[in-house]
Amino acid sequence: MAEQPTPTEEQKAQRAKELAAESKNAKALLKKCDRQAALVFDLNKCLGCQTCVIACKTLWTRDEGMEYMWWATVNTQPGRGTPRDWEKMGGGFRDEEPQTGKMPLRAEFGEAWDFNYDEVFFGGKGNTVHLQPSGNPEWGPNWDEDQGGGQYPNSFYFYLQRICNHCTIPACLEACPRNAIYKRKEDGIVLISEERCKGYRFCVEACPYKKIYFNHLRLIGQKCILCFPRIEKGVAPACMRQCPGRVRFVGFLDDENGPVYKLVKKWEVALPLHPEACTQPNVYYIPPISPPRFDAEGNIDESKPRIPTEYLKYLFGDKVEKALQTLKAEMAKTKAGGKSEILDTLIAYEWKSLFGPFTKDPAELAPRKA
Ligand code: SF4
Ligand code: SF4
Ligand code: SF4
């Protein structure tokens, strides 16, 4: 067989250039979508009940290898969250360049805890033993629940609901050398192809929100799928439909009559989390309105908010001040007897008003054929 000529340095450089251009084109196609589904979570209404978290767990992450996965989480802020200290783990982009991210360890997510059910309920030990996790866990998804920040009597906390943000520029997609991550054309939902994924976990490092989990049994990445089988049938995602606090809105970002468009684009009261990561997340938050502070004499001190503005800016960027001003002005308007379309939208008198085109009752759908 004739020996292959060794490519020159110039040829190698040219090929590298061609491959980079091909990869850029491929990524552009994987990111392309006609419409974008988006969500708004109202931080002022969340009860911290974790119903959303369990709804997702029950529906999607009960298989082997998924025990430690919580695609939907609700953490107390300020707090270290899940995985522990995820906000300090890097990833995302700066000046359009991907930033190095840390791979969270299983221990930083917290393992799926086992409890001593047998000993307590069937061991015949009566009241002498109490229900507790086995194996001395050192972290879990809600380890620092309700601790919050500030000093009594001006301590504070609020709950932050997090799922994959189905970003417009997903850092996970850019980082995947297998092109296994893509946005769906019809709704911009970000999915991982389980056939293409080889478990390299560059996506896990790259996601600035640390919302991809590694399945250690199947050796693939897995994450929130925005309940696309429900979305396709006009049914709201499980974590949203089950929320008793009416916290969660879903719709298309370009639907000018929908609540998501109005809250995000028209009234600008819903903001993305950590926008500086530059992935253009499609989950938006109504920022929390502070309760009043008390001064040293115990009198109400309106001169500054109890939740430090700097902290809210850290979470939601500089636009948070304007969003809060708008919300407070609307509250003042209603207190004076006026009407507020923004507050009426946020109150969501009718649950269906939360879900745009996704109001179908799952019980009414024809059962799937076996
Ligand atoms: Fe990807 Fe993370 Fe954005 Fe989800 S939140 S689309 S996993 S970068
Ligand atoms: Fe889970 Fe669906 Fe909510 Fe995503 S949208 S967190 S998959 S319940
Ligand atoms: Fe908050 Fe709703 Fe989740 Fe309960 S179900 S924790 S109210 S978002």
CSV table of C-alpha atoms and ligand atoms in Angstrom, one decimal:
chain,number,residue,atom,x,y,z
A,1,MET,CA,0.0,0.0,0.0
A,2,ALA,CA,1.3,3.4,-0.9
A,3,GLU,CA,2.4,5.5,2.1
A,4,GLN,CA,0.2,8.5,2.9
A,5,PRO,CA,2.1,11.8,2.6
A,6,THR,CA,2.6,13.6,5.9
A,7,PRO,CA,0.5,16.8,5.8
A,8,THR,CA,2.5,20.0,6.0
A,9,GLU,CA,2.1,22.5,8.9
A,10,GLU,CA,0.2,24.7,6.5
A,11,GLN,CA,-2.2,21.9,5.5
A,12,LYS,CA,-2.7,21.1,9.2
A,13,ALA,CA,-3.5,24.7,10.0
A,14,GLN,CA,-5.9,24.9,7.1
A,15,ARG,CA,-7.7,21.7,8.1
A,16,ALA,CA,-8.0,22.9,11.7
A,17,LYS,CA,-9.5,26.1,10.4
A,18,GLU,CA,-12.0,24.2,8.3
A,19,LEU,CA,-13.0,22.0,11.2
A,20,ALA,CA,-13.5,25.0,13.4
A,21,ALA,CA,-15.7,26.6,10.8
A,22,GLU,CA,-17.7,23.3,10.4
A,23,SER,CA,-18.2,23.1,14.1
A,24,LYS,CA,-19.3,26.7,14.3
A,25,ASN,CA,-21.9,26.1,11.6
A,26,ALA,CA,-23.1,22.9,13.3
A,27,LYS,CA,-23.5,24.7,16.6
A,28,ALA,CA,-25.4,27.6,14.9
A,29,LEU,CA,-27.8,25.0,13.5
A,30,LEU,CA,-28.2,23.2,16.9
A,31,LYS,CA,-29.0,26.6,18.6
A,32,LYS,CA,-31.5,27.7,16.0
A,33,CYS,CA,-35.2,27.8,16.9
A,34,ASP,CA,-38.3,29.5,15.5
A,35,ARG,CA,-39.9,30.3,18.9
A,36,GLN,CA,-38.8,30.3,22.5
A,37,ALA,CA,-40.7,28.9,25.4
A,38,ALA,CA,-40.0,30.9,28.5
A,39,LEU,CA,-41.0,30.9,32.2
A,40,VAL,CA,-41.5,33.5,34.9
A,41,PHE,CA,-41.2,32.6,38.6
A,42,ASP,CA,-42.7,35.1,41.1
A,43,LEU,CA,-40.3,35.1,44.1
A,44,ASN,CA,-42.9,37.0,46.2
A,45,LYS,CA,-45.4,34.1,46.1
A,46,CYS,CA,-43.3,31.0,46.7
A,47,LEU,CA,-44.2,29.1,49.9
A,48,GLY,CA,-41.1,26.9,49.8
A,49,CYS,CA,-43.4,23.9,49.9
A,50,GLN,CA,-41.3,21.8,47.4
A,51,THR,CA,-44.4,20.5,45.7
A,52,CYS,CA,-42.8,21.4,42.3
A,53,VAL,CA,-39.6,19.6,43.2
A,54,ILE,CA,-41.5,16.4,44.1
A,55,ALA,CA,-43.7,16.7,41.0
A,56,CYS,CA,-40.6,16.6,38.8
A,57,LYS,CA,-38.9,13.9,40.8
A,58,THR,CA,-42.0,11.7,40.6
A,59,LEU,CA,-42.4,12.1,36.9
A,60,TRP,CA,-38.9,12.1,35.6
A,61,THR,CA,-36.0,11.0,37.9
A,62,ARG,CA,-37.0,7.8,39.5
A,63,ASP,CA,-34.9,5.4,37.5
A,64,GLU,CA,-31.6,3.9,38.6
A,65,GLY,CA,-28.7,6.3,38.4
A,66,MET,CA,-31.0,9.3,38.9
A,67,GLU,CA,-31.5,9.0,42.6
A,68,TYR,CA,-29.5,12.1,43.5
A,69,MET,CA,-30.9,14.2,40.6
A,70,TRP,CA,-33.3,17.0,41.3
A,71,TRP,CA,-34.0,18.8,38.0
A,72,ALA,CA,-36.2,21.2,39.9
A,73,THR,CA,-34.9,22.7,43.1
A,74,VAL,CA,-36.1,25.4,45.5
A,75,ASN,CA,-33.4,26.8,47.7
A,76,THR,CA,-33.3,29.4,50.4
A,77,GLN,CA,-31.5,32.6,49.5
A,78,PRO,CA,-29.0,33.8,50.7
A,79,GLY,CA,-27.7,30.3,50.8
A,80,ARG,CA,-25.1,27.9,49.3
A,81,GLY,CA,-27.7,26.1,47.2
A,82,THR,CA,-27.4,23.0,45.2
A,83,PRO,CA,-24.8,21.9,44.2
A,84,ARG,CA,-23.2,23.5,47.1
A,85,ASP,CA,-21.7,26.9,46.1
A,86,TRP,CA,-22.8,26.5,42.5
A,87,GLU,CA,-22.6,30.3,42.0
A,88,LYS,CA,-18.8,30.1,42.4
A,89,MET,CA,-18.3,27.3,39.9
A,90,GLY,CA,-17.8,29.4,36.8
A,91,GLY,CA,-18.9,28.4,33.3
A,92,GLY,CA,-20.9,30.5,30.8
A,93,PHE,CA,-19.3,33.2,28.6
A,94,ARG,CA,-17.4,36.5,29.0
A,95,ASP,CA,-16.9,38.6,25.9
A,96,GLU,CA,-18.4,35.7,23.9
A,97,GLU,CA,-15.6,33.4,25.0
A,98,PRO,CA,-16.5,30.3,27.0
A,99,GLN,CA,-15.3,30.4,30.6
A,100,THR,CA,-13.7,27.6,32.5
A,101,GLY,CA,-16.2,25.9,34.9
A,102,LYS,CA,-15.8,23.5,37.8
A,103,MET,CA,-17.2,20.0,37.7
A,104,PRO,CA,-19.5,19.7,40.8
A,105,LEU,CA,-18.9,16.5,42.8
A,106,ARG,CA,-21.7,14.1,43.8
A,107,ALA,CA,-21.0,15.1,47.4
A,108,GLU,CA,-21.7,18.8,46.5
A,109,PHE,CA,-25.1,17.9,45.2
A,110,GLY,CA,-25.7,15.6,48.2
A,111,GLU,CA,-26.4,12.0,47.8
A,112,ALA,CA,-29.9,10.5,47.7
A,113,TRP,CA,-30.3,9.9,51.4
A,114,ASP,CA,-31.4,6.6,52.9
A,115,PHE,CA,-33.4,6.7,56.2
A,116,ASN,CA,-33.7,4.2,59.0
A,117,TYR,CA,-37.4,3.4,58.2
A,118,ASP,CA,-37.0,-0.3,59.1
A,119,GLU,CA,-35.5,0.4,62.5
A,120,VAL,CA,-38.1,3.0,63.4
A,121,PHE,CA,-41.2,1.4,62.0
A,122,PHE,CA,-40.6,-2.3,62.3
A,123,GLY,CA,-37.7,-2.7,64.7
A,124,GLY,CA,-39.7,-2.9,67.9
A,125,LYS,CA,-37.7,0.0,69.4
A,126,GLY,CA,-40.7,2.2,70.1
A,127,ASN,CA,-39.9,5.8,70.9
A,128,THR,CA,-36.2,5.2,71.6
A,129,VAL,CA,-35.1,5.7,68.0
A,130,HIS,CA,-35.9,8.6,65.7
A,131,LEU,CA,-36.1,8.8,61.9
A,132,GLN,CA,-32.7,10.1,60.6
A,133,PRO,CA,-30.6,9.7,57.4
A,134,SER,CA,-28.1,6.9,57.4
A,135,GLY,CA,-24.4,7.5,56.8
A,136,ASN,CA,-23.9,11.0,58.2
A,137,PRO,CA,-24.6,13.0,55.1
A,138,GLU,CA,-22.7,16.4,54.9
A,139,TRP,CA,-24.9,18.1,52.3
A,140,GLY,CA,-28.2,17.9,50.6
A,141,PRO,CA,-30.4,19.9,48.3
A,142,ASN,CA,-32.0,21.9,51.1
A,143,TRP,CA,-29.3,21.7,53.8
A,144,ASP,CA,-29.4,25.4,54.6
A,145,GLU,CA,-33.1,25.8,54.3
A,146,ASP,CA,-34.7,28.8,56.0
A,147,GLN,CA,-31.3,30.0,57.4
A,148,GLY,CA,-31.2,33.1,55.1
A,149,GLY,CA,-29.1,36.2,55.9
A,150,GLY,CA,-29.1,39.5,57.9
A,151,GLN,CA,-29.2,40.0,61.6
A,152,TYR,CA,-32.3,39.8,63.9
A,153,PRO,CA,-34.6,41.8,63.8
A,154,ASN,CA,-33.6,42.5,60.2
A,155,SER,CA,-33.0,38.9,59.1
A,156,PHE,CA,-34.5,37.8,55.8
A,157,TYR,CA,-34.7,35.0,53.3
A,158,PHE,CA,-36.7,34.1,50.2
A,159,TYR,CA,-37.0,31.0,48.0
A,160,LEU,CA,-35.3,30.6,44.6
A,161,GLN,CA,-36.8,28.1,42.2
A,162,ARG,CA,-34.3,26.7,39.7
A,163,ILE,CA,-34.6,24.4,36.7
A,164,CYS,CA,-32.5,24.4,33.4
A,165,ASN,CA,-33.0,27.8,31.9
A,166,HIS,CA,-33.3,26.5,28.3
A,167,CYS,CA,-30.9,29.3,27.4
A,168,THR,CA,-30.8,31.0,24.0
A,169,ILE,CA,-27.0,30.6,23.9
A,170,PRO,CA,-26.6,27.4,25.9
A,171,ALA,CA,-23.1,27.0,27.3
A,172,CYS,CA,-23.7,23.3,27.6
A,173,LEU,CA,-24.4,23.1,23.9
A,174,GLU,CA,-21.3,25.0,22.9
A,175,ALA,CA,-19.1,22.8,25.1
A,176,CYS,CA,-20.3,19.4,23.8
A,177,PRO,CA,-17.8,17.9,21.5
A,178,ARG,CA,-20.3,15.3,20.3
A,179,ASN,CA,-23.0,17.9,19.3
A,180,ALA,CA,-25.4,15.9,21.5
A,181,ILE,CA,-27.1,19.0,22.9
A,182,TYR,CA,-29.6,20.9,20.8
A,183,LYS,CA,-32.5,23.4,20.9
A,184,ARG,CA,-35.8,22.2,19.6
A,185,LYS,CA,-36.8,24.2,16.5
A,186,GLU,CA,-40.5,24.6,17.6
A,187,ASP,CA,-40.0,25.9,21.1
A,188,GLY,CA,-36.3,26.3,21.9
A,189,ILE,CA,-36.3,23.6,24.6
A,190,VAL,CA,-32.7,22.4,25.2
A,191,LEU,CA,-32.4,18.6,25.1
A,192,ILE,CA,-29.6,16.1,25.3
A,193,SER,CA,-29.6,13.3,22.8
A,194,GLU,CA,-28.9,10.1,24.9
A,195,GLU,CA,-27.8,8.3,21.8
A,196,ARG,CA,-25.1,10.9,20.9
A,197,CYS,CA,-23.9,11.7,24.5
A,198,LYS,CA,-20.8,9.8,25.5
A,199,GLY,CA,-20.6,11.1,29.1
A,200,TYR,CA,-17.6,13.5,28.6
A,201,ARG,CA,-19.3,16.0,31.0
A,202,PHE,CA,-17.9,19.2,29.4
A,203,CYS,CA,-21.5,20.4,29.5
A,204,VAL,CA,-21.6,20.0,33.3
A,205,GLU,CA,-18.5,22.1,33.6
A,206,ALA,CA,-19.8,24.7,31.1
A,207,CYS,CA,-23.3,25.3,32.5
A,208,PRO,CA,-23.1,28.3,34.8
A,209,TYR,CA,-26.2,27.2,36.6
A,210,LYS,CA,-25.0,23.7,37.2
A,211,LYS,CA,-28.2,22.2,36.1
A,212,ILE,CA,-26.9,19.1,34.2
A,213,TYR,CA,-26.5,15.9,36.2
A,214,PHE,CA,-24.3,12.9,35.3
A,215,ASN,CA,-26.0,9.5,35.4
A,216,HIS,CA,-23.2,7.3,36.8
A,217,LEU,CA,-24.9,4.1,35.7
A,218,ARG,CA,-25.8,5.0,32.2
A,219,LEU,CA,-22.8,7.4,31.7
A,220,ILE,CA,-24.8,10.2,30.1
A,221,GLY,CA,-25.8,13.8,31.1
A,222,GLN,CA,-29.4,14.3,32.0
A,223,LYS,CA,-31.4,17.4,32.9
A,224,CYS,CA,-34.8,19.2,32.8
A,225,ILE,CA,-36.6,18.6,29.5
A,226,LEU,CA,-39.2,21.3,30.2
A,227,CYS,CA,-41.7,18.4,30.2
A,228,PHE,CA,-41.8,18.5,26.4
A,229,PRO,CA,-44.1,15.5,26.1
A,230,ARG,CA,-46.7,17.6,28.0
A,231,ILE,CA,-45.9,20.8,26.2
A,232,GLU,CA,-46.6,19.1,22.9
A,233,LYS,CA,-50.0,18.2,24.1
A,234,GLY,CA,-50.8,21.7,25.4
A,235,VAL,CA,-50.3,20.7,29.1
A,236,ALA,CA,-48.2,22.8,31.4
A,237,PRO,CA,-45.0,21.3,32.9
A,238,ALA,CA,-45.6,19.2,36.0
A,239,CYS,CA,-43.6,21.5,38.4
A,240,MET,CA,-45.7,24.5,37.2
A,241,ARG,CA,-49.1,22.8,37.2
A,242,GLN,CA,-48.7,21.4,40.6
A,243,CYS,CA,-47.5,24.6,42.3
A,244,PRO,CA,-50.1,25.7,44.9
A,245,GLY,CA,-48.6,29.2,45.2
A,246,ARG,CA,-49.4,30.1,41.5
A,247,VAL,CA,-45.7,31.1,41.3
A,248,ARG,CA,-44.9,29.8,37.8
A,249,PHE,CA,-45.9,31.2,34.5
A,250,VAL,CA,-45.1,29.5,31.2
A,251,GLY,CA,-45.6,30.7,27.6
A,252,PHE,CA,-43.9,31.8,24.4
A,253,LEU,CA,-41.6,34.8,24.6
A,254,ASP,CA,-43.1,36.3,21.5
A,255,ASP,CA,-46.8,35.9,22.4
A,256,GLU,CA,-47.7,39.5,23.0
A,257,ASN,CA,-51.0,38.6,24.7
A,258,GLY,CA,-49.4,36.1,27.1
A,259,PRO,CA,-48.2,36.9,30.7
A,260,VAL,CA,-44.6,35.9,30.0
A,261,TYR,CA,-44.2,38.4,27.2
A,262,LYS,CA,-45.9,41.2,29.3
A,263,LEU,CA,-43.9,40.6,32.5
A,264,VAL,CA,-40.5,40.2,30.7
A,265,LYS,CA,-40.7,42.5,27.7
A,266,LYS,CA,-43.5,45.0,28.2
A,267,TRP,CA,-43.3,45.8,31.9
A,268,GLU,CA,-39.7,44.6,32.5
A,269,VAL,CA,-40.5,43.4,36.0
A,270,ALA,CA,-39.2,39.8,35.4
A,271,LEU,CA,-35.4,39.4,35.1
A,272,PRO,CA,-33.0,36.5,34.4
A,273,LEU,CA,-30.8,35.1,37.1
A,274,HIS,CA,-27.1,35.9,36.8
A,275,PRO,CA,-27.3,37.5,33.4
A,276,GLU,CA,-23.6,38.1,33.5
A,277,ALA,CA,-23.1,34.5,32.6
A,278,CYS,CA,-24.3,35.6,29.1
A,279,THR,CA,-26.2,32.4,28.2
A,280,GLN,CA,-29.5,34.4,27.8
A,281,PRO,CA,-31.5,32.2,30.2
A,282,ASN,CA,-35.2,31.9,29.5
A,283,VAL,CA,-36.3,31.6,33.1
A,284,TYR,CA,-37.1,35.0,34.5
A,285,TYR,CA,-37.8,36.1,38.1
A,286,ILE,CA,-40.0,38.7,39.7
A,287,PRO,CA,-37.6,40.0,42.4
A,288,PRO,CA,-38.6,39.8,46.1
A,289,ILE,CA,-40.0,42.9,47.7
A,290,SER,CA,-38.4,43.6,51.1
A,291,PRO,CA,-40.3,43.7,54.3
A,292,PRO,CA,-39.5,47.0,56.2
A,293,ARG,CA,-36.4,47.3,58.4
A,294,PHE,CA,-36.4,48.1,62.1
A,295,ASP,CA,-34.1,50.7,63.6
A,296,ALA,CA,-32.2,50.3,66.9
A,297,GLU,CA,-35.3,51.5,68.8
A,298,GLY,CA,-37.6,49.0,67.1
A,299,ASN,CA,-39.3,51.6,64.9
A,300,ILE,CA,-39.9,50.9,61.2
A,301,ASP,CA,-37.1,52.4,59.1
A,302,GLU,CA,-38.0,52.9,55.5
A,303,SER,CA,-34.7,54.5,54.6
A,304,LYS,CA,-33.3,51.3,53.2
A,305,PRO,CA,-34.7,47.9,52.2
A,306,ARG,CA,-34.2,44.9,54.5
A,307,ILE,CA,-33.0,42.7,51.6
A,308,PRO,CA,-29.8,44.6,50.5
A,309,THR,CA,-30.1,46.0,47.0
A,310,GLU,CA,-26.5,44.9,46.3
A,311,TYR,CA,-27.5,41.3,46.9
A,312,LEU,CA,-30.4,41.5,44.5
A,313,LYS,CA,-28.1,43.2,41.9
A,314,TYR,CA,-25.7,40.3,42.4
A,315,LEU,CA,-28.5,37.9,41.5
A,316,PHE,CA,-30.5,39.7,38.9
A,317,GLY,CA,-28.2,42.5,37.5
A,318,ASP,CA,-28.7,46.3,37.6
A,319,LYS,CA,-32.2,46.3,36.2
A,320,VAL,CA,-33.5,44.9,39.5
A,321,GLU,CA,-33.9,48.4,41.0
A,322,LYS,CA,-36.1,49.6,38.2
A,323,ALA,CA,-38.2,46.4,38.3
A,324,LEU,CA,-38.7,46.9,42.1
A,325,GLN,CA,-39.6,50.5,41.6
A,326,THR,CA,-42.3,49.5,39.1
A,327,LEU,CA,-43.7,46.9,41.4
A,328,LYS,CA,-43.8,49.3,44.3
A,329,ALA,CA,-45.5,52.0,42.2
A,330,GLU,CA,-48.1,49.5,41.2
A,331,MET,CA,-48.7,48.5,44.8
A,332,ALA,CA,-49.1,52.1,45.8
A,333,LYS,CA,-51.6,52.6,43.0
A,334,THR,CA,-53.8,49.7,44.2
A,335,LYS,CA,-53.5,50.9,47.8
A,336,ALA,CA,-54.9,54.2,46.7
A,337,GLY,CA,-57.9,52.4,45.1
A,338,GLY,CA,-56.6,52.2,41.5
A,339,LYS,CA,-56.3,49.2,39.2
A,340,SER,CA,-53.0,47.5,38.3
A,341,GLU,CA,-52.8,45.2,35.3
A,342,ILE,CA,-49.3,44.1,36.4
A,343,LEU,CA,-50.5,43.1,39.9
A,344,ASP,CA,-53.6,41.4,38.5
A,345,THR,CA,-51.4,39.4,36.2
A,346,LEU,CA,-49.1,38.4,39.0
A,347,ILE,CA,-51.9,37.5,41.4
A,348,ALA,CA,-53.3,35.1,38.7
A,349,TYR,CA,-56.9,35.0,39.9
A,350,GLU,CA,-57.6,32.3,37.4
A,351,TRP,CA,-55.0,29.5,37.4
A,352,LYS,CA,-55.3,29.1,33.6
A,353,SER,CA,-53.9,32.6,33.2
A,354,LEU,CA,-50.5,31.3,34.3
A,355,PHE,CA,-50.0,28.9,31.4
A,356,GLY,CA,-50.5,30.7,28.1
A,357,PRO,CA,-51.3,28.0,25.5
A,358,PHE,CA,-50.6,25.1,27.9
A,359,THR,CA,-53.9,24.9,29.9
A,360,LYS,CA,-55.1,21.4,28.9
A,361,ASP,CA,-56.0,19.0,31.7
A,362,PRO,CA,-53.7,16.0,31.5
A,363,ALA,CA,-56.6,13.8,32.7
A,364,GLU,CA,-58.5,14.6,29.6
A,365,LEU,CA,-55.8,13.3,27.2
A,366,ALA,CA,-56.4,10.0,25.6
A,367,PRO,CA,-54.2,7.3,27.3
A,368,ARG,CA,-51.2,6.2,25.4
A,369,LYS,CA,-51.6,2.9,23.6
A,370,ALA,CA,-49.5,0.1,25.1
B,1,SF4,FE1,-27.5,24.4,29.2
B,1,SF4,FE2,-27.2,25.2,31.8
B,1,SF4,FE3,-28.5,26.8,30.1
B,1,SF4,FE4,-29.7,24.6,30.8
B,1,SF4,S1,-29.1,26.3,32.2
B,1,SF4,S2,-29.5,25.3,28.7
B,1,SF4,S3,-28.0,23.2,31.1
B,1,SF4,S4,-26.3,26.2,30.0
B,2,SF4,FE1,-39.0,18.8,35.8
B,2,SF4,FE2,-40.7,19.3,33.8
B,2,SF4,FE3,-40.2,21.1,35.7
B,2,SF4,FE4,-38.3,20.5,34.0
B,2,SF4,S1,-40.3,21.5,33.5
B,2,SF4,S2,-38.1,20.8,36.2
B,2,SF4,S3,-38.7,18.4,33.6
B,2,SF4,S4,-41.2,19.1,36.0
B,3,SF4,FE1,-42.7,27.5,45.6
B,3,SF4,FE2,-44.7,26.6,44.0
B,3,SF4,FE3,-42.5,25.2,44.3
B,3,SF4,FE4,-44.1,25.4,46.3
B,3,SF4,S1,-44.6,24.4,44.4
B,3,SF4,S2,-41.9,25.6,46.4
B,3,SF4,S3,-44.9,27.5,46.1
B,3,SF4,S4,-42.6,27.2,43.3
